[in-house]
Short mmCIF file of C-alpha atoms and ligand atoms in Angstrom, two decimals:
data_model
loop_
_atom_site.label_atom_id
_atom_site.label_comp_id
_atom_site.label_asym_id
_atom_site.label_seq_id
_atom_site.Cartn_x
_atom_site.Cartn_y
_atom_site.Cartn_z
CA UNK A 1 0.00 0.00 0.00
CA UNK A 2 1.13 3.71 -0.80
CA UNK A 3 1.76 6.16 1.82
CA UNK A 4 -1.08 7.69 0.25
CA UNK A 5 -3.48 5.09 0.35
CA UNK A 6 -3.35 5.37 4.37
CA UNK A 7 -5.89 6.91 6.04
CA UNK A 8 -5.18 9.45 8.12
CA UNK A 9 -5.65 9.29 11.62
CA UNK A 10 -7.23 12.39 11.58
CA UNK A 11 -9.88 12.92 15.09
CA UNK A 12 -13.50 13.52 14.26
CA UNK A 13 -15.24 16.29 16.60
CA UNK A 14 -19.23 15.97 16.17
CA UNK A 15 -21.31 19.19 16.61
CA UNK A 16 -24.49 19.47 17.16
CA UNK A 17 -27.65 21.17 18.75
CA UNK A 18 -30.92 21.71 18.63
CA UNK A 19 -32.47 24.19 15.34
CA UNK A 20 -32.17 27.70 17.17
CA UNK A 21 -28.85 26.49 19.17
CA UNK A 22 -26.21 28.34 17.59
CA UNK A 23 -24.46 25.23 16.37
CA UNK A 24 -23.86 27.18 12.88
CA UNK A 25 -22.55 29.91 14.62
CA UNK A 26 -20.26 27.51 16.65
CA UNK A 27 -18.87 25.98 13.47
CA UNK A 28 -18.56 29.86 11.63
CA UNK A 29 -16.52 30.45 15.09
CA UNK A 30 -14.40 27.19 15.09
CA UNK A 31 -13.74 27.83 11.18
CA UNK A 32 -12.61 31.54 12.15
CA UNK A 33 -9.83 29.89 14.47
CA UNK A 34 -8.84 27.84 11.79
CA UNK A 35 -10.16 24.64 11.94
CA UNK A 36 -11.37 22.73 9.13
CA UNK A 37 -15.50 22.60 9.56
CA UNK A 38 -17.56 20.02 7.65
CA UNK A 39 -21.06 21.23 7.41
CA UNK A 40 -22.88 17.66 6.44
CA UNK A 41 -25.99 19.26 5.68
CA UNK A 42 -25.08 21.62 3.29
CA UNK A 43 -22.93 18.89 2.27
CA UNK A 44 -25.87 16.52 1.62
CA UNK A 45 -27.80 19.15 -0.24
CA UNK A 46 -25.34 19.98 -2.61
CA UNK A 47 -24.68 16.13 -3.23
CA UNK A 48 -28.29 15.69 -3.59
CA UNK A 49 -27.83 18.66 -6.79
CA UNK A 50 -25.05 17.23 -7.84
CA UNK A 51 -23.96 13.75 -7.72
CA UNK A 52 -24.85 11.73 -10.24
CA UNK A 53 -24.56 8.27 -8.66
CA UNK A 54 -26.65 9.83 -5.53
CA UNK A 55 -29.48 11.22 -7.61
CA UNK A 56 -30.00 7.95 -9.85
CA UNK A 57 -30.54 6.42 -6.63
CA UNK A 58 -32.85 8.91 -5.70
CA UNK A 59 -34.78 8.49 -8.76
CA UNK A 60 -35.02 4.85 -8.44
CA UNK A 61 -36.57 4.87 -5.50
CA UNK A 62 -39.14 7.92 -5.44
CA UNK A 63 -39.44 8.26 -8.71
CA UNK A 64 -38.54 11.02 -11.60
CA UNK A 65 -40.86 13.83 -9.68
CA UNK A 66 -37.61 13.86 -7.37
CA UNK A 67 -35.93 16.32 -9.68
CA UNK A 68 -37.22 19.50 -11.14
CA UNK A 69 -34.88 21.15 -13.62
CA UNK A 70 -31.58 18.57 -12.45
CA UNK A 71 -32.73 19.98 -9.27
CA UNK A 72 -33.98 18.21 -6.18
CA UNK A 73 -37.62 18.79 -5.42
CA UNK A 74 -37.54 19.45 -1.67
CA UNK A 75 -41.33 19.66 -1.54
CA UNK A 76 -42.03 16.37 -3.15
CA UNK A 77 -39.73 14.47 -1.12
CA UNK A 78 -40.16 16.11 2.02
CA UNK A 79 -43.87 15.32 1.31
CA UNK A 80 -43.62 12.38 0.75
CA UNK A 81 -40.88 11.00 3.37
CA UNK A 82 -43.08 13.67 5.91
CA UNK A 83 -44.76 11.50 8.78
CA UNK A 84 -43.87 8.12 7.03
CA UNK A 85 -41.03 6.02 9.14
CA UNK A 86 -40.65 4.13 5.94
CA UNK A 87 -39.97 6.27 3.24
CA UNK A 88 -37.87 8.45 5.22
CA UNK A 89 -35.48 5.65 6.31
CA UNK A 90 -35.16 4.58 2.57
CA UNK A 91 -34.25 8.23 2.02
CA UNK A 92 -31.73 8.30 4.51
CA UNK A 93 -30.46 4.98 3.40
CA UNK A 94 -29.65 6.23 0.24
CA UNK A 95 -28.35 9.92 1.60
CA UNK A 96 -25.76 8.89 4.70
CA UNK A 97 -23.92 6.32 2.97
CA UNK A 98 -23.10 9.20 0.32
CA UNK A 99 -22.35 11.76 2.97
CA UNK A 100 -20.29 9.93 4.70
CA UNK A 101 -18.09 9.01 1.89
CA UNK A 102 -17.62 12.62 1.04
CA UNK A 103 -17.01 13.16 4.43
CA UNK A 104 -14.32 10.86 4.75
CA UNK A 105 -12.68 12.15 1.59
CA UNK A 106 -12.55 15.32 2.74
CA UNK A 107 -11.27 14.52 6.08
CA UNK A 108 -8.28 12.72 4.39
CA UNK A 109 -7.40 16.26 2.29
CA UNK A 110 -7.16 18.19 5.66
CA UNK A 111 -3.90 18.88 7.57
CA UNK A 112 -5.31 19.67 11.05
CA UNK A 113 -4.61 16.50 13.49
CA UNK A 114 -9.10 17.27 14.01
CA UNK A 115 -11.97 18.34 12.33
CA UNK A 116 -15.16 18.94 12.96
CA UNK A 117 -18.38 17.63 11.48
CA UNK A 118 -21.36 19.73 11.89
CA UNK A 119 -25.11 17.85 11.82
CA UNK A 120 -28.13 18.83 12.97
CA UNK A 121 -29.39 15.25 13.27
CA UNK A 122 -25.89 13.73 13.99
CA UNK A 123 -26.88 11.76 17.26
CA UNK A 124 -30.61 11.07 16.05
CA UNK A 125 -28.62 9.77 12.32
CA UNK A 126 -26.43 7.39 14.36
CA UNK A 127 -23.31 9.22 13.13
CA UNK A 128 -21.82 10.12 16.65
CA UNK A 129 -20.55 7.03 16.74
CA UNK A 130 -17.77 7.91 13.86
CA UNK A 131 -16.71 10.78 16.13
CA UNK A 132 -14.17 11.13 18.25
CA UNK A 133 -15.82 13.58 20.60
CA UNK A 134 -19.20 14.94 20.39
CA UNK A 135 -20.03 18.96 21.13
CA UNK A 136 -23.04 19.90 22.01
CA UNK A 137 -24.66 23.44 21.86
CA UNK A 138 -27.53 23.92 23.95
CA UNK A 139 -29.53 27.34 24.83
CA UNK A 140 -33.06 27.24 26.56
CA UNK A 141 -36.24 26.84 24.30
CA UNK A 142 -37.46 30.26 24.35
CA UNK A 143 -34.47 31.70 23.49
CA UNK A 144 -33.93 29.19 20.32
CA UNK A 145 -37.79 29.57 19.28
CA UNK A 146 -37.15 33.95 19.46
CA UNK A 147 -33.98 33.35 17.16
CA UNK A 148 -35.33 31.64 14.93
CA UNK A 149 -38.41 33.37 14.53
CA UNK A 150 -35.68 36.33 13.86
CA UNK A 151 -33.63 34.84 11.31
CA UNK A 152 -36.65 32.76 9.84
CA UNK A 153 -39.27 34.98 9.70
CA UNK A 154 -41.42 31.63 10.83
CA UNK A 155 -44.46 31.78 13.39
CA UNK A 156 -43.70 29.95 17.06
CA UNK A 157 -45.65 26.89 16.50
CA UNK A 158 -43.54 25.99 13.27
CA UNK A 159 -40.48 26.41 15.51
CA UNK A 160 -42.07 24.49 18.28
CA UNK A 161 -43.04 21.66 15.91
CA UNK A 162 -39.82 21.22 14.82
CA UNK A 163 -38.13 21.39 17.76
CA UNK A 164 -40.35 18.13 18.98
CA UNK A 165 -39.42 17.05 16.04
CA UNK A 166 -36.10 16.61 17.29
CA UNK A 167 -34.79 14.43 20.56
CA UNK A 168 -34.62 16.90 23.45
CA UNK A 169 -31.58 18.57 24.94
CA UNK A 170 -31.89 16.25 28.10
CA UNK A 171 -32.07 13.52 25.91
CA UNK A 172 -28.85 14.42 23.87
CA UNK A 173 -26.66 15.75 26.42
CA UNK A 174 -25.21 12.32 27.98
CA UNK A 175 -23.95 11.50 24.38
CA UNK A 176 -21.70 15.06 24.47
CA UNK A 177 -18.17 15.15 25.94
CA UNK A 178 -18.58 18.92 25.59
CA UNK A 179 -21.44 21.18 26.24
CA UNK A 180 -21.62 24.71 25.18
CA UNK A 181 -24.41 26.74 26.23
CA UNK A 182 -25.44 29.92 24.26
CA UNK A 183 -28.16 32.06 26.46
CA UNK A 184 -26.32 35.23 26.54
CA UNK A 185 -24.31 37.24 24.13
CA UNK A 186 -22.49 36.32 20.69
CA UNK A 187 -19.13 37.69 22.90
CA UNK A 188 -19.51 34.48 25.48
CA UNK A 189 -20.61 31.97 22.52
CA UNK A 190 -17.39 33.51 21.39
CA UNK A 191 -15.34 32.91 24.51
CA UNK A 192 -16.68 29.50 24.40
CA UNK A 193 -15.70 28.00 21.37
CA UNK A 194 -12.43 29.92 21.86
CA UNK A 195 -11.65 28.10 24.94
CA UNK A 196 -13.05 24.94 23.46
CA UNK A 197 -10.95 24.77 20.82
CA UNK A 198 -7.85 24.86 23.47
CA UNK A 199 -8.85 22.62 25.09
CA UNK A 200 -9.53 19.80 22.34
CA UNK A 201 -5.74 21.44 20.82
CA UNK A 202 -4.62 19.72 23.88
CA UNK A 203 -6.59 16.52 23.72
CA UNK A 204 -6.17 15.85 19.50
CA UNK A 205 -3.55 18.57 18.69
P1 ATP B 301 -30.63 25.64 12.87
O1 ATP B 301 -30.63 24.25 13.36
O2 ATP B 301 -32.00 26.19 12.75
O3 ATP B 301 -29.82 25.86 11.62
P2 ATP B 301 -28.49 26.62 14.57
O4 ATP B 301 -28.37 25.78 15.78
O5 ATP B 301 -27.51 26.38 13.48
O6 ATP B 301 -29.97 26.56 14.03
P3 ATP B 301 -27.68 29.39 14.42
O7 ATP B 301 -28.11 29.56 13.01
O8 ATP B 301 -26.24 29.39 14.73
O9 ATP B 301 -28.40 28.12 15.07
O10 ATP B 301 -28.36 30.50 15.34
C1 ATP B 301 -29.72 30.85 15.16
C2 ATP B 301 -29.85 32.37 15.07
O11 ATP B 301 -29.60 32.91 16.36
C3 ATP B 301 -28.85 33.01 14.12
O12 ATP B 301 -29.47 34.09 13.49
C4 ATP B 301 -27.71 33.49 15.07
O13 ATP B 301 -27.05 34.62 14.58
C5 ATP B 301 -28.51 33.81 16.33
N1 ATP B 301 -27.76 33.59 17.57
C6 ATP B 301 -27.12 32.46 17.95
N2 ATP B 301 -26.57 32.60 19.17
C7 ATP B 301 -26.85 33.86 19.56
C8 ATP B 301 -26.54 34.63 20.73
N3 ATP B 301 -25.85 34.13 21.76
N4 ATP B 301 -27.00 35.89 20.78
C9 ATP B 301 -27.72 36.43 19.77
N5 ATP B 301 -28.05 35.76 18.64
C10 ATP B 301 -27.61 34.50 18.53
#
């Protein structure tokens, strides 16, 4: 085997948190300090544009109303993988596999001795268990339902329904070797990440 055939043994640092968290900020911070920031679900929906492999798949199994244009249409599939178990596990069948790959070939371009993977869904996926660490960002539910409300311009109820959506804070904090919690300023969330990113220099670095 090659030298460059090897894979690195490059640490994986999972971050997540509840919609409204500031998990997006986190990861803007962490890339700010230099280190390399996967964002898997951007990641997923440009592969879902743009990979041909990914969307054949995706044709196969919900059918040419998938794509509009060459483009994925979000409202057909999120109507129809919406409330049925069934259809959304196929569709995340097909979908992790793919992101992980790309994950994993990214990962081996980077130099840092860690990198972080942000998800939104990455202990309800199953993919905290390819991470090294897991960081979670938690801030209290009124607080994430006014910012998103803010940024969203959605009502409270959509916010609320998605939040249930989701598995609670309580419920996702013994998975986290980190917690970061964002109810005050941008300065502390700041502060935090800053200090953070010390101290997993001196657990990875
Ligand atoms: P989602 O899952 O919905 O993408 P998220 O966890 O990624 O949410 P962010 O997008 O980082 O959350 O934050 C939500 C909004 O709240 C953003 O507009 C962000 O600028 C703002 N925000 C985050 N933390 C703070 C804070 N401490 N003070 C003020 N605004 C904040």
């Amino acid at each position: 085997m090659n030298n460059n055939t090897v894979p690195k043994d490059i640490k994986v640092v999972g971050l997540t948190g509840g919609i409204g968290s500031g998990k997006t900020t986190v990861a803007k911070y962490l890339a700010e300090l230099g280190v390399p920031v996967y964002m898997a679900d951007e990641e997923s929906k440009n592969l879902l544009n743009e990979d041909p492999a990914l969307k054949e798949q995706i044709i196969e199994a919900f059918g040419s109303e998938a794509y509009e244009n060459g483009q994925l249409n979000r409202k057909y599939l999120a109507a129809t993988v919406f409330k049925d178990t069934e259809q959304l596990e196929k569709l995340n069948a097909i979908v992790h596999p793919a992101v992980f790959t790309h994950f994993d070939l990214w990962k081996n371009r980077q130099k840092s001795p860690w990198v972080v993977k942000e998800a939104a869904i990455l202990i309800e996926s199953g993919s905290y268990k390819s991470c090294d660490a897991i960081v979670l960002v938690v801030s209290n539910k009124n607080t994430r339902i006014q910012r998103v409300i803010t940024r969203d311009q959605s009502s409270a109820e959509a916010v609320e329904d998605r939040i249930n959506n989701q598995l609670s804070d309580d419920d996702k904090i013994p998975y986290a070797d980190y917690v970061l919690l964002n109810n005050t300023t941008l300065e502390h969330l700041y502060e935090h990440t800053y200090e953070l990113v010390k101290q997993l220099n001196l657990r990875f670095g």
